[in-house]
Short mmCIF file of C-alpha atoms and ligand atoms in Angstrom, two decimals:
data_model
loop_
_atom_site.label_atom_id
_atom_site.label_comp_id
_atom_site.label_asym_id
_atom_site.label_seq_id
_atom_site.Cartn_x
_atom_site.Cartn_y
_atom_site.Cartn_z
CA MET A 1 -13.57 -17.90 -15.32
CA THR A 2 -10.25 -16.28 -16.16
CA ALA A 3 -8.92 -13.26 -14.24
CA ILE A 4 -6.69 -10.61 -15.88
CA VAL A 5 -3.93 -8.99 -13.84
CA TRP A 6 -2.98 -5.70 -15.45
CA PHE A 7 0.65 -4.83 -14.56
CA ARG A 8 1.64 -1.16 -14.76
CA GLN A 9 4.04 0.45 -12.28
CA ASP A 10 4.17 -2.65 -10.11
CA LEU A 11 6.58 -4.92 -11.98
CA ARG A 12 7.05 -7.41 -9.13
CA LEU A 13 5.51 -10.54 -7.65
CA ALA A 14 5.98 -9.88 -3.92
CA ASP A 15 3.76 -7.41 -2.11
CA ASN A 16 1.64 -7.04 -5.21
CA PRO A 17 -1.93 -6.69 -3.90
CA ALA A 18 -3.58 -7.04 -7.33
CA LEU A 19 -1.68 -10.21 -8.18
CA THR A 20 -2.32 -11.68 -4.75
CA ALA A 21 -6.05 -10.98 -4.97
CA ALA A 22 -6.25 -12.55 -8.40
CA VAL A 23 -4.38 -15.67 -7.24
CA ARG A 24 -6.55 -15.95 -4.14
CA SER A 25 -9.70 -15.79 -6.31
CA GLY A 26 -8.68 -19.22 -7.59
CA ALA A 27 -9.24 -18.24 -11.24
CA PRO A 28 -6.76 -19.06 -13.99
CA LEU A 29 -4.70 -15.92 -14.73
CA VAL A 30 -3.68 -13.88 -17.69
CA ALA A 31 -1.03 -11.26 -16.91
CA LEU A 32 -0.96 -8.20 -19.17
CA TYR A 33 1.45 -5.29 -19.68
CA ALA A 34 0.18 -2.69 -22.16
CA LEU A 35 2.60 -0.10 -23.49
CA ASP A 36 0.40 2.93 -23.75
CA ASP A 37 2.46 6.02 -23.06
CA ASP A 38 1.24 7.61 -26.28
CA ALA A 39 -2.18 8.00 -24.69
CA PRO A 40 -3.66 11.53 -24.76
CA GLY A 41 -2.25 13.63 -21.94
CA ALA A 42 0.52 11.15 -21.09
CA TRP A 43 4.16 12.09 -20.75
CA ARG A 44 5.78 9.70 -23.23
CA LEU A 45 8.44 7.64 -21.43
CA GLY A 46 11.91 9.11 -21.68
CA SER A 47 14.85 7.26 -23.28
CA ALA A 48 16.44 6.10 -20.00
CA SER A 49 13.03 4.93 -18.67
CA ARG A 50 12.49 2.94 -21.86
CA TRP A 51 15.82 1.20 -21.33
CA TRP A 52 14.82 0.35 -17.77
CA LEU A 53 11.33 -0.79 -18.75
CA HIS A 54 12.74 -3.26 -21.28
CA HIS A 55 14.86 -4.98 -18.68
CA SER A 56 12.24 -4.81 -16.01
CA LEU A 57 9.65 -6.49 -18.24
CA GLN A 58 12.16 -9.14 -19.22
CA ASN A 59 12.72 -9.91 -15.54
CA LEU A 60 9.03 -9.89 -14.68
CA ALA A 61 8.30 -12.29 -17.55
CA ALA A 62 11.00 -14.67 -16.30
CA ASP A 63 9.80 -14.44 -12.70
CA LEU A 64 6.20 -15.12 -13.73
CA ALA A 65 7.28 -18.05 -15.89
CA ARG A 66 9.02 -19.58 -12.88
CA ILE A 67 5.72 -19.82 -11.00
CA GLY A 68 3.75 -21.08 -14.00
CA GLY A 69 2.53 -17.78 -15.53
CA ARG A 70 3.14 -15.86 -18.73
CA LEU A 71 3.43 -12.14 -19.29
CA LEU A 72 1.40 -10.93 -22.24
CA LEU A 73 2.56 -7.79 -24.05
CA ARG A 74 0.26 -5.53 -26.01
CA ARG A 75 0.75 -2.05 -27.44
CA GLY A 76 -1.78 0.72 -28.03
CA GLY A 77 -4.42 2.17 -25.74
CA ALA A 78 -4.74 0.04 -22.60
CA GLU A 79 -8.55 0.31 -22.79
CA PHE A 80 -8.53 -1.43 -26.18
CA ALA A 81 -5.93 -3.99 -25.09
CA LEU A 82 -8.01 -4.88 -22.06
CA GLU A 83 -11.34 -5.10 -23.90
CA GLN A 84 -9.76 -7.26 -26.57
CA LEU A 85 -8.25 -9.53 -23.98
CA VAL A 86 -11.59 -9.89 -22.23
CA GLU A 87 -13.09 -10.94 -25.59
CA GLU A 88 -10.26 -13.36 -26.33
CA THR A 89 -10.17 -15.04 -22.93
CA GLY A 90 -13.75 -14.66 -21.72
CA ALA A 91 -12.30 -13.16 -18.52
CA GLY A 92 -14.71 -12.43 -15.68
CA ALA A 93 -12.43 -10.28 -13.54
CA VAL A 94 -9.72 -7.64 -13.88
CA TYR A 95 -7.30 -6.62 -11.12
CA TRP A 96 -4.76 -3.80 -11.03
CA ASN A 97 -2.75 -1.59 -8.69
CA ARG A 98 -3.46 2.13 -8.87
CA ILE A 99 -1.18 4.69 -10.54
CA TYR A 100 -1.45 8.42 -9.97
CA GLU A 101 -0.59 10.23 -13.20
CA PRO A 102 -3.63 12.48 -13.78
CA TRP A 103 -4.28 11.20 -17.32
CA ALA A 104 -4.07 7.60 -16.13
CA MET A 105 -6.39 8.18 -13.18
CA ARG A 106 -9.06 9.60 -15.48
CA ARG A 107 -8.62 6.77 -17.97
CA ASP A 108 -8.63 4.06 -15.29
CA ALA A 109 -11.90 5.36 -13.82
CA GLU A 110 -13.48 5.11 -17.28
CA ILE A 111 -12.11 1.61 -17.85
CA LYS A 112 -13.40 0.51 -14.47
CA ALA A 113 -16.89 1.85 -15.16
CA ARG A 114 -17.00 0.27 -18.62
CA LEU A 115 -15.84 -3.18 -17.52
CA LYS A 116 -18.18 -3.15 -14.55
CA GLY A 117 -20.99 -2.13 -16.89
CA ARG A 118 -20.26 -5.33 -18.84
CA GLY A 119 -20.67 -7.33 -15.65
CA LEU A 120 -17.00 -7.98 -14.87
CA HIS A 121 -15.56 -7.98 -11.38
CA VAL A 122 -13.03 -5.13 -11.28
CA GLU A 123 -10.79 -4.34 -8.31
CA SER A 124 -7.95 -1.84 -7.89
CA PHE A 125 -5.46 -1.62 -5.01
CA ASN A 126 -2.84 0.64 -3.53
CA GLY A 127 0.49 -0.96 -4.32
CA ALA A 128 2.56 2.16 -4.95
CA LEU A 129 2.26 4.35 -1.87
CA LEU A 130 2.38 3.99 1.89
CA PHE A 131 -0.76 6.08 2.30
CA GLU A 132 -3.54 6.65 -0.18
CA PRO A 133 -3.41 10.38 -1.10
CA SER A 134 -7.17 10.85 -0.65
CA GLN A 135 -6.91 9.69 2.99
CA LEU A 136 -4.56 12.47 4.09
CA ARG A 137 -6.10 15.85 4.73
CA ASN A 138 -5.11 18.90 6.77
CA LYS A 139 -7.22 20.42 9.53
CA SER A 140 -9.42 22.23 7.03
CA GLY A 141 -10.01 19.02 5.06
CA ALA A 142 -7.81 20.05 2.14
CA PRO A 143 -4.69 18.29 0.75
CA PHE A 144 -1.49 19.26 2.58
CA LYS A 145 0.68 22.00 1.12
CA VAL A 146 3.42 21.85 3.76
CA PHE A 147 5.61 18.80 4.25
CA THR A 148 6.18 18.72 8.03
CA PRO A 149 2.48 18.56 9.07
CA PHE A 150 1.88 16.16 6.18
CA TRP A 151 4.54 13.77 7.48
CA ARG A 152 3.29 14.15 11.03
CA ALA A 153 -0.17 13.08 9.84
CA CYS A 154 1.37 10.11 8.03
CA LEU A 155 3.18 9.00 11.17
CA ALA A 156 0.00 9.37 13.23
CA ALA A 157 -1.98 7.19 10.79
CA PRO A 158 -2.02 3.39 11.21
CA PRO A 159 1.38 2.11 9.99
CA PRO A 160 1.62 0.54 6.53
CA GLU A 161 0.48 -3.11 6.47
CA PRO A 162 3.21 -5.75 6.40
CA PRO A 163 4.14 -6.74 2.83
CA LEU A 164 2.45 -9.69 1.12
CA PRO A 165 4.51 -12.72 0.17
CA ALA A 166 5.04 -13.55 -3.52
CA PRO A 167 2.66 -16.21 -4.82
CA GLN A 168 4.35 -19.61 -5.19
CA HIS A 169 2.23 -20.75 -8.10
CA VAL A 170 -0.24 -19.36 -10.63
CA THR A 171 -2.60 -21.27 -12.89
CA GLN A 172 -2.13 -19.96 -16.41
CA GLY A 173 -5.33 -18.99 -18.25
CA PRO A 174 -6.05 -19.48 -21.97
CA ALA A 175 -3.14 -19.13 -24.40
CA VAL A 176 -3.43 -15.85 -26.35
CA ASP A 177 -0.98 -14.01 -28.57
CA SER A 178 1.66 -11.71 -27.15
CA GLU A 179 3.78 -9.13 -28.93
CA ARG A 180 7.56 -9.52 -28.70
CA LEU A 181 9.42 -7.21 -26.33
CA GLU A 182 12.22 -6.75 -28.90
CA ASP A 183 9.67 -5.33 -31.38
CA TRP A 184 8.90 -2.47 -28.97
CA ARG A 185 12.42 -1.10 -29.58
CA LEU A 186 12.77 0.26 -26.08
CA LEU A 187 16.55 -0.10 -26.14
CA PRO A 188 18.84 2.41 -27.89
CA THR A 189 20.16 1.22 -31.24
CA LYS A 190 22.82 3.48 -32.71
CA PRO A 191 24.59 4.95 -30.89
CA ASP A 192 24.24 2.58 -27.93
CA TRP A 193 24.50 5.10 -25.07
CA ALA A 194 23.36 2.61 -22.42
CA GLY A 195 26.77 1.19 -21.41
CA GLY A 196 26.93 3.33 -18.26
CA LEU A 197 23.41 2.28 -17.33
CA ARG A 198 24.26 -1.39 -17.72
CA ASP A 199 27.30 -0.91 -15.46
CA ALA A 200 25.34 0.95 -12.78
CA TRP A 201 22.06 -0.95 -12.43
CA THR A 202 20.35 -4.32 -12.08
CA PRO A 203 16.74 -3.71 -13.07
CA GLY A 204 14.13 -6.18 -11.89
CA GLU A 205 12.66 -7.39 -8.62
CA ALA A 206 15.68 -9.48 -7.56
CA GLY A 207 18.04 -6.54 -8.10
CA ALA A 208 15.71 -4.28 -6.13
CA GLN A 209 15.48 -6.72 -3.23
CA ALA A 210 19.27 -7.19 -3.11
CA ARG A 211 19.80 -3.41 -3.07
CA LEU A 212 17.21 -2.95 -0.27
CA ARG A 213 18.75 -5.69 1.87
CA GLU A 214 22.21 -4.20 1.48
CA PHE A 215 21.10 -0.65 2.23
CA ALA A 216 18.84 -1.56 5.15
CA ALA A 217 21.66 -3.51 6.78
CA GLN A 218 24.47 -1.00 6.11
CA GLY A 219 23.42 2.49 5.07
CA ALA A 220 20.00 3.17 6.53
CA ALA A 221 21.04 3.78 10.14
CA ASP A 222 23.48 6.58 9.31
CA TYR A 223 21.58 7.93 6.32
CA GLY A 224 21.05 11.25 8.11
CA ASP A 225 24.82 11.82 8.42
CA ARG A 226 25.84 10.53 4.98
CA ARG A 227 23.03 11.48 2.62
CA ASN A 228 24.54 14.80 1.60
CA ASP A 229 28.02 13.48 0.87
CA LEU A 230 28.14 13.63 -2.93
CA ALA A 231 30.95 11.11 -3.32
CA ASP A 232 29.47 8.50 -0.95
CA ALA A 233 27.55 6.24 -3.32
CA GLU A 234 26.52 3.98 -0.45
CA GLY A 235 25.23 6.87 1.68
CA VAL A 236 21.91 6.86 -0.19
CA SER A 237 19.74 3.91 -1.15
CA ARG A 238 19.65 4.28 -4.98
CA LEU A 239 16.22 2.58 -4.82
CA SER A 240 14.49 5.32 -6.81
CA PRO A 241 14.25 3.55 -10.21
CA HIS A 242 13.14 0.33 -8.52
CA LEU A 243 10.41 2.27 -6.72
CA ARG A 244 9.50 4.13 -9.89
CA PHE A 245 8.79 0.89 -11.78
CA GLY A 246 7.35 -0.81 -8.75
CA GLU A 247 9.98 -3.54 -8.66
CA ILE A 248 9.83 -2.98 -4.94
CA SER A 249 7.02 -1.47 -2.90
CA PRO A 250 7.42 1.37 -0.40
CA ARG A 251 5.86 -0.93 2.20
CA GLN A 252 8.66 -3.45 1.69
CA VAL A 253 11.21 -0.65 2.05
CA TRP A 254 9.47 0.73 5.13
CA HIS A 255 9.33 -2.58 6.96
CA GLU A 256 12.83 -3.75 6.02
CA VAL A 257 14.41 -0.46 7.10
CA ALA A 258 12.39 -0.40 10.34
CA ARG A 259 13.43 -4.01 11.06
CA ARG A 260 17.13 -3.54 10.35
CA ALA A 261 17.74 0.05 11.44
CA GLY A 262 15.02 0.60 14.07
CA ASP A 263 14.64 4.18 15.24
CA LYS A 264 17.80 5.11 13.37
CA GLY A 265 15.92 4.53 10.12
CA ALA A 266 13.55 7.44 10.80
CA SER A 267 15.47 9.97 8.77
CA TYR A 268 15.47 7.64 5.75
CA LEU A 269 11.75 6.86 6.09
CA ARG A 270 11.04 10.58 6.17
CA GLN A 271 12.58 10.72 2.68
CA LEU A 272 9.98 8.21 1.47
CA GLY A 273 7.56 10.76 2.92
CA TRP A 274 8.70 13.30 0.31
CA ARG A 275 7.72 10.83 -2.39
CA GLU A 276 4.28 10.50 -0.79
CA PHE A 277 4.02 14.26 -0.49
CA SER A 278 4.88 14.75 -4.18
CA TYR A 279 2.22 12.24 -5.22
CA GLY A 280 -0.32 14.05 -3.07
CA LEU A 281 0.62 17.33 -4.81
CA LEU A 282 0.24 15.76 -8.25
CA VAL A 283 -3.13 14.27 -7.45
CA ALA A 284 -4.38 17.59 -6.03
CA ASN A 285 -2.81 19.60 -8.88
CA PRO A 286 -2.98 17.62 -12.15
CA ASP A 287 -1.07 20.35 -14.02
CA LEU A 288 1.90 20.20 -11.56
CA PRO A 289 4.33 19.00 -14.30
CA GLU A 290 3.58 22.00 -16.52
CA GLN A 291 2.41 24.82 -14.27
CA GLY A 292 4.00 26.49 -11.21
CA LEU A 293 1.77 26.19 -8.16
CA ASP A 294 2.52 29.82 -7.41
CA ARG A 295 0.90 31.49 -10.42
CA ALA A 296 2.89 34.68 -9.79
CA PHE A 297 5.80 32.91 -11.48
CA ASP A 298 3.92 32.90 -14.78
CA ALA A 299 5.23 36.43 -15.28
CA PHE A 300 8.87 35.58 -14.48
CA PRO A 301 11.33 37.19 -16.95
CA TRP A 302 12.94 33.94 -18.12
CA ARG A 303 15.76 34.08 -20.69
CA ASP A 304 15.93 32.23 -23.98
CA ASP A 305 19.47 30.86 -23.82
CA ALA A 306 19.98 27.87 -26.16
CA ALA A 307 23.77 27.90 -25.69
CA GLY A 308 23.45 27.96 -21.90
CA LEU A 309 20.95 25.12 -21.95
CA ALA A 310 23.22 23.04 -24.20
CA ALA A 311 26.24 23.62 -21.94
CA TRP A 312 24.18 22.66 -18.89
CA ARG A 313 22.93 19.47 -20.53
CA LYS A 314 26.40 18.43 -21.58
CA GLY A 315 28.01 19.27 -18.25
CA GLU A 316 30.18 22.00 -19.70
CA THR A 317 29.25 25.01 -17.60
CA GLY A 318 32.71 25.51 -16.14
CA TYR A 319 31.40 24.89 -12.60
CA PRO A 320 32.84 21.50 -11.65
CA VAL A 321 30.12 20.31 -9.26
CA VAL A 322 27.38 21.24 -11.75
CA ASP A 323 29.23 19.47 -14.55
CA ALA A 324 29.87 16.42 -12.37
CA GLY A 325 26.15 16.12 -11.63
CA MET A 326 25.11 16.52 -15.25
CA ARG A 327 27.67 13.98 -16.43
CA GLN A 328 26.72 11.50 -13.71
CA LEU A 329 23.18 11.82 -15.05
CA TRP A 330 24.18 11.33 -18.68
CA ARG A 331 26.38 8.35 -17.96
CA SER A 332 24.39 6.45 -15.36
CA GLY A 333 20.81 7.77 -15.64
CA TYR A 334 20.98 8.89 -12.01
CA MET A 335 22.10 11.94 -10.04
CA HIS A 336 22.66 12.35 -6.32
CA ASN A 337 19.86 14.39 -4.69
CA ARG A 338 22.22 17.13 -3.50
CA ALA A 339 23.57 17.48 -7.06
CA ARG A 340 20.00 17.59 -8.45
CA MET A 341 19.37 20.63 -6.25
CA ILE A 342 22.62 22.31 -7.25
CA VAL A 343 22.21 21.79 -11.02
CA ALA A 344 18.55 22.79 -10.89
CA SER A 345 19.38 25.99 -9.03
CA PHE A 346 22.10 26.73 -11.57
CA LEU A 347 19.74 26.34 -14.54
CA ILE A 348 16.90 28.31 -13.01
CA LYS A 349 18.79 31.03 -11.20
CA ASP A 350 22.25 31.40 -12.73
CA LEU A 351 20.97 30.95 -16.30
CA LEU A 352 17.33 32.09 -15.80
CA ILE A 353 16.12 29.20 -17.95
CA PRO A 354 12.53 27.98 -17.19
CA TRP A 355 12.44 25.07 -14.76
CA GLN A 356 10.29 23.10 -17.24
CA GLU A 357 13.34 22.83 -19.56
CA GLY A 358 15.31 21.11 -16.83
CA GLU A 359 12.36 18.95 -15.89
CA ARG A 360 12.11 17.73 -19.52
CA TRP A 361 15.81 16.91 -19.70
CA PHE A 362 15.62 14.98 -16.44
CA TRP A 363 12.52 13.23 -17.71
CA ASP A 364 14.43 11.93 -20.74
CA THR A 365 17.68 11.02 -19.03
CA LEU A 366 16.80 9.76 -15.51
CA VAL A 367 16.14 6.06 -14.98
CA ASP A 368 13.99 7.11 -12.02
CA ALA A 369 12.09 9.80 -13.99
CA ASP A 370 8.86 10.12 -12.05
CA LEU A 371 6.15 12.60 -12.96
CA ALA A 372 5.33 13.56 -9.37
CA ASN A 373 8.83 13.62 -7.86
CA ASN A 374 10.40 15.35 -10.84
CA ALA A 375 7.82 18.10 -11.07
CA ALA A 376 7.77 18.63 -7.30
CA GLY A 377 11.58 18.67 -7.18
CA TRP A 378 11.88 21.29 -9.93
CA GLN A 379 9.15 23.47 -8.49
CA TRP A 380 10.72 23.22 -5.06
CA VAL A 381 14.05 24.53 -6.32
CA ALA A 382 12.40 27.15 -8.53
CA GLY A 383 10.51 28.52 -5.53
CA CYS A 384 7.12 28.23 -7.21
CA GLY A 385 6.07 24.94 -5.61
CA ALA A 386 4.36 23.89 -2.39
CA ASP A 387 6.57 24.26 0.66
CA ALA A 388 9.32 25.45 -1.72
CA ALA A 389 12.74 26.83 -0.97
CA PRO A 390 12.33 30.61 -1.28
CA TYR A 391 13.35 31.91 -4.69
CA PHE A 392 16.07 34.11 -3.24
CA ARG A 393 17.90 31.03 -1.92
CA VAL A 394 20.43 30.77 -4.75
CA PHE A 395 22.89 27.90 -4.39
CA ASN A 396 26.52 28.93 -4.79
CA PRO A 397 28.02 26.11 -6.88
CA VAL A 398 31.53 26.68 -5.50
CA LEU A 399 30.51 26.64 -1.84
CA GLN A 400 28.11 23.74 -2.35
CA GLY A 401 30.92 21.77 -3.97
CA GLU A 402 33.36 22.61 -1.18
CA LYS A 403 30.85 21.67 1.49
CA PHE A 404 29.45 18.43 0.05
CA ASP A 405 32.48 17.22 -1.92
CA PRO A 406 35.33 18.63 0.14
CA ASP A 407 38.19 16.69 -1.40
CA GLY A 408 36.65 16.75 -4.86
CA ALA A 409 36.17 12.97 -5.19
CA TYR A 410 32.77 13.41 -6.87
CA VAL A 411 34.17 15.88 -9.39
CA ARG A 412 37.23 13.71 -10.08
CA ARG A 413 35.00 10.68 -10.76
CA HIS A 414 32.72 12.42 -13.21
CA VAL A 415 34.90 15.17 -14.70
CA PRO A 416 38.11 13.27 -15.44
CA GLU A 417 39.85 16.25 -17.07
CA LEU A 418 40.03 17.78 -13.57
CA ALA A 419 41.06 14.56 -11.82
CA LYS A 420 44.59 15.70 -11.03
CA LEU A 421 43.73 19.20 -9.83
CA ASP A 422 44.66 20.20 -6.29
CA ALA A 423 41.64 19.90 -3.91
CA LYS A 424 42.05 23.58 -3.02
CA TYR A 425 41.02 24.55 -6.59
CA ILE A 426 38.91 21.61 -7.67
CA HIS A 427 35.68 23.62 -7.25
CA ARG A 428 37.18 26.90 -8.58
CA PRO A 429 39.74 26.01 -11.26
CA TRP A 430 39.71 29.54 -12.69
CA GLU A 431 41.40 30.77 -9.50
CA ALA A 432 44.24 28.24 -9.68
CA PRO A 433 47.71 29.63 -10.47
CA ALA A 434 48.99 28.78 -13.96
CA GLY A 435 51.59 26.35 -12.53
CA VAL A 436 48.96 24.39 -10.60
CA LEU A 437 46.77 24.07 -13.70
CA ALA A 438 49.74 23.00 -15.78
CA MET A 439 50.75 20.33 -13.26
CA ALA A 440 47.20 18.94 -13.43
CA GLY A 441 47.15 19.07 -17.24
CA VAL A 442 44.25 21.56 -17.25
CA ARG A 443 44.07 24.23 -19.94
CA LEU A 444 41.05 26.41 -19.18
CA GLY A 445 38.95 27.09 -22.25
CA GLU A 446 40.56 24.09 -23.96
CA THR A 447 40.50 20.93 -21.83
CA TYR A 448 37.85 22.29 -19.45
CA PRO A 449 35.54 25.31 -20.00
CA ARG A 450 35.78 28.62 -18.24
CA PRO A 451 32.58 29.44 -16.25
CA ILE A 452 29.78 30.32 -18.68
CA VAL A 453 28.47 32.91 -16.19
CA ASP A 454 30.00 34.75 -13.28
CA HIS A 455 28.01 33.36 -10.33
CA ALA A 456 28.09 36.59 -8.27
CA LYS A 457 26.71 38.63 -11.17
CA ALA A 458 24.22 35.89 -12.13
CA ARG A 459 22.95 35.87 -8.55
CA GLU A 460 22.34 39.62 -8.63
CA ARG A 461 20.56 39.24 -12.00
CA ALA A 462 18.34 36.49 -10.54
CA LEU A 463 17.45 38.55 -7.51
CA ALA A 464 16.62 41.53 -9.71
CA ALA A 465 14.35 39.36 -11.86
CA TYR A 466 12.65 38.10 -8.73
CA ALA A 467 12.19 41.66 -7.40
CA GLN A 468 10.64 42.61 -10.76
CA LEU A 469 8.24 39.70 -10.41
CA ARG A 470 7.25 40.72 -6.90
CA GLY A 471 6.91 44.33 -7.99
CA ALA A 472 4.56 43.25 -10.78
CA GLY A 473 2.50 41.02 -8.45
P1 FAD B 1 17.36 8.21 -1.18
O1 FAD B 1 18.01 9.41 -0.62
O2 FAD B 1 17.93 6.90 -0.79
O3 FAD B 1 15.83 8.28 -0.79
C1 FAD B 1 14.98 7.12 -0.79
C2 FAD B 1 13.76 7.32 -1.63
O4 FAD B 1 12.96 8.40 -1.12
C3 FAD B 1 14.05 7.72 -3.07
O5 FAD B 1 14.30 6.56 -3.85
C4 FAD B 1 12.76 8.43 -3.48
O6 FAD B 1 11.77 7.50 -3.83
C5 FAD B 1 12.37 9.12 -2.18
N1 FAD B 1 12.88 10.50 -2.18
C6 FAD B 1 14.07 10.93 -1.68
N2 FAD B 1 14.17 12.26 -1.80
C7 FAD B 1 13.03 12.68 -2.40
C8 FAD B 1 12.55 13.96 -2.80
N3 FAD B 1 13.22 15.08 -2.58
N4 FAD B 1 11.33 14.03 -3.41
C9 FAD B 1 10.61 12.91 -3.62
N5 FAD B 1 11.02 11.67 -3.23
C10 FAD B 1 12.22 11.55 -2.65
N6 FAD B 1 13.09 11.53 -7.54
C11 FAD B 1 12.59 10.57 -8.34
O7 FAD B 1 12.34 9.47 -7.87
N7 FAD B 1 12.32 10.83 -9.67
C12 FAD B 1 12.57 12.05 -10.23
O8 FAD B 1 12.29 12.23 -11.42
C13 FAD B 1 13.15 13.07 -9.39
N8 FAD B 1 13.45 14.26 -9.92
C14 FAD B 1 14.01 15.24 -9.10
C15 FAD B 1 14.29 16.51 -9.63
C16 FAD B 1 14.85 17.50 -8.84
C17 FAD B 1 15.16 18.86 -9.43
C18 FAD B 1 15.11 17.24 -7.48
C19 FAD B 1 15.72 18.29 -6.60
C20 FAD B 1 14.82 16.00 -6.93
C21 FAD B 1 14.25 14.99 -7.72
N9 FAD B 1 13.93 13.71 -7.20
C22 FAD B 1 13.39 12.76 -8.01
C23 FAD B 1 14.07 13.43 -5.76
C24 FAD B 1 15.42 12.81 -5.30
O9 FAD B 1 16.48 13.53 -5.82
C25 FAD B 1 15.53 11.35 -5.71
O10 FAD B 1 14.38 10.64 -5.32
C26 FAD B 1 16.74 10.68 -5.08
O11 FAD B 1 17.92 11.37 -5.38
C27 FAD B 1 16.82 9.25 -5.56
O12 FAD B 1 17.97 8.63 -5.08
P2 FAD B 1 17.91 7.54 -3.92
O13 FAD B 1 16.93 6.47 -4.27
O14 FAD B 1 19.31 7.13 -3.63
O15 FAD B 1 17.34 8.40 -2.74
#
């Protein structure tokens, strides 16, 4: 009898436990991807994620075809797509790898119960995380709220299993109709804003593997020293979108980094731990993307500042490092982690705009937009999350720029109108003498904006708002 493999955030052949189990069952296979992000409670995929998904599915379809399979595409609720496919193929088994968005977990449990009720064999696997969130508990048996003991517990647990090899051959099940990927219109039409994404990325399992091999061999061992250098594109792995779509598994990353970098890879592996921690938070707090964990922040005196939000989104705040980060995001669908912290702090604390606004913009524009990591990252910077940076830690965008982009290479790359400015002023152009600005072709307020807020005053305002919150609590 036919087995259905339901692909979701595991768009790969290697180390795919659901696919491997289905192949090992000996049954002919039908591989399904169901586009269902309009489901109730779901965060509809953002524009950059849709672009990535298109290419990732194209690659998965080609990879499957090479080993004798065929990827079937269906739109609409996954529950209907699956039930229909069971009818059409007479399938006796369904396999999938688990995902952890709260709406999907609820839905998947219902699907599992229904299919089992109809007598099908249904099996789900962990293909997305190093450790299953439900297995990790603190001393009082509750989910962890602090990262360091969480990571200690992870390291004390049995290490992740070695990755599974990709199947060499699959036996294709009955021929059934598939929708056409082009008809899903995941790619931008007019204007085509995806040129920078095409230049920066190679979606798909082969691209992910190539990136991992390169990073494990070259960058992983000195990740701890280089990870905060904004201009050093090779200092970080840039594996996040591949992990997000499951083109590579964290177990593959773990084992390859351990093999190539040995003990020196520890600081990189710890970073994968933050991903695990964020997923644990999301599973324990299904409203993490909408609601601050610290409920005291519900009363925060946020400002309604449409002009400030627009300037932030466009990278026109007048603070070069903030603008460089926002423009890197717009152009390539990615932003360096250090820059994410700086721009998030600027939105939340210098502009007093709710963190959820930033979270939504990131969701739409990041190729690695990930419900757990994005929500946890924003809450961490806002100071309302688990194990968060304290609210009163306000990043100074000038000092952050000078520390993590000392010669201004990151700013020059992403804010070309400042490219010729002397390094001494690259993070504070408003202090440059008129002659220096003229030499660099910079006319403040014309070719590059003046700061939209005075950071020192904005910092005082943020601290006063915070004091008001504490006073009210
Ligand atoms: P590397 O530094 O090479 O790290 C390797 C991997 O570890 C990453 O790919 C990622 O999977 C994981 N990781 C690293 N740092 C973190 C972290 N702080 N939290 C969780 N996982 C981490 N990451 C996303 O994947 N998607 C998001 O939507 C996202 N939104 C963020 C929003 C804010 C405000 C902040 C501060 C951080 C956010 N992050 C997000 C976390 C982090 O910035 C990115 O994972 C990282 O920059 C991705 O680049 P990389 O693959 O080169 O990371």
